[in-house]
Amino acid sequence: MKTNTIQNLTNFSGTIIIPVFETYEKNIVPIAFDGLEIPAKVFFGKKDTHYLAEIKDNLHLFVGLGKTVDYKTLKTTFRRIAAKQKEHLSANVALVLPEQFTDDQVEAMISGLLLGTYDLGHFKADKKAHPFLDSDFTLNLVSEKDHLATANKAIKIAKAQLGVYNLVDLPPNTVTPKYLSTWAKETGEKYGFEVKVLGYDASKIAGLGAFLAVGKGSENEPQFIIMNYTPKQKVKSMKHVGLVGKGITFDTGGLNIKTAGMVHMKCDMAGGGAVLGAMQLIADLQLHVKVTAIVPCAENSVDAKSFLPSDVIHSYSGHSIEIIDTDAEGRLVLADGLSYLIKNFKPEYIVDIATLTGSSVGTFGYECAALFTNNVEMAKKLQDSGDAVGERLWPLPLWDVYKQDIESDIADVKNYSGKPVAGAISAAKFLEYFTQEHTAWAHLDVAGVAFGDDEFAKSKHATAYGVHLLTKFIENL
Ligand code: BES
Ligand code: ZN
Ligand code: ZN
């Protein structure tokens, strides 16, 4: 796809998109554009409205933004235009950007337009390609200002998010641990980051006992993905960030099988997906930060070989873990991911992201992720980054009184308190145990926000939560 700046619409032929802030006044000022006057009674830029008009053979799409608009609403508004007006759109688009629009707003609009091309019908026979996916697709920005750099960034963000939509929405018989490690290798090759993968044998030799226990019941070989991005341009005192994402390609619960339904559990690699997407985006934007990322990928299945409740397993850190519940598997793969990251790479900042507990969904529902950290600076930076891109997060405590929930009689630690209370907190305390008292670690429990309902499909589907948030956080460091 191409981007272009044009000064006016003379000689333009294609779809013209005109975002309009709410202008309705008592004296009814009509919106005038290209010789057309829209009566204010019909359209005055109200939020969630649009107006279509054919002028000189060009389709004009007026998009109502309301009086003010935040990043997420703007992005969704433009996703809606691209997704729902598909038949009216052409592969040549002009986006009219009067001076009042900020770079962030332009970014949200353009990312949104591209996200609107997403088609959940991966396996449908009669798929009709979106006009924006045409190889000749051109986005012309009608503006006095130069928004091209912003536009190209917006495209990169949307590309990474679309990639993660695919990873999370594709079924678990497609997205196996091997699929994710192949994706990582191919993406690393294309965007410029190093990828190393430990399969079963290498993980066994390395001593990743907690990680391997989870995958024991599956035919699909676990894959421990290690990625490294080093900026081409070396800068003095370069920051080093470590990321870890839960990559459970399907969570049956294991022998503590999920009885309340497991149909959505292909989303249990969404934290890992967010880390993979963030790596693509960080490399694509060539951020000046060194990033090491780990995505431990395994399928939590039921089999004679599955790990057992009451098993004691040996983690990479050297600490033993008593298994109380095989459905608390995410924290096991993350424990080894965090220990491996800290021991081998010693990053300055660490963020892990995981669809970890139903408890976090109970607390925050589907609009906000749970944030755990003892580092005030990180809490602020993560929340500010989230607010800027419409990915909310809010803190829960890591007080040591909750440590007793994971104290085991037989081993160093146990993977579940056995009590149906404070589940997100005790899971976070379990992870903290494996961070070797690192002073800049944050954990994001995204069980409620990674996979959700919206207007774009009948069933729950991927949100790509975390891709932009993690990238923005790293960019803002
Ligand atoms: N993958 C689930 C958590 C989850 C819940 C993800 C809802 C997405 C949506 C996790 O592995 C799990 O099963 N957690 C259990 C832990 C419990 C057994 C200690 C839970 O939260 O119920
Ligand atoms: Zn589980
Ligand atoms: Zn899980």
PDB file of C-alpha atoms and ligand atoms in Angstrom, residues 246 248 251 265 268 327 329-330 355, ligand 3:
ATOM      1  CA  LYS A 246       1.960 -16.768  28.096  1.00  0.00           C
ATOM      2  CA  ILE A 248      -0.738 -21.714  25.947  1.00  0.00           C
ATOM      3  CA  ASP A 251      -6.056 -24.702  27.835  1.00  0.00           C
ATOM      4  CA  MET A 265      -9.384 -21.284  25.434  1.00  0.00           C
ATOM      5  CA  ASP A 268      -4.764 -18.557  26.076  1.00  0.00           C
ATOM      6  CA  ASP A 327      -5.463 -25.564  35.324  1.00  0.00           C
ATOM      7  CA  GLU A 329      -0.652 -23.801  34.144  1.00  0.00           C
ATOM      8  CA  GLY A 330       0.047 -20.296  32.865  1.00  0.00           C
ATOM      9  CA  THR A 355      -4.485 -14.489  30.153  1.00  0.00           C
TER      10      THR A 355
HETATM   11 ZN    ZN B   3      -4.546 -20.863  30.954  1.00  0.00          ZN
END
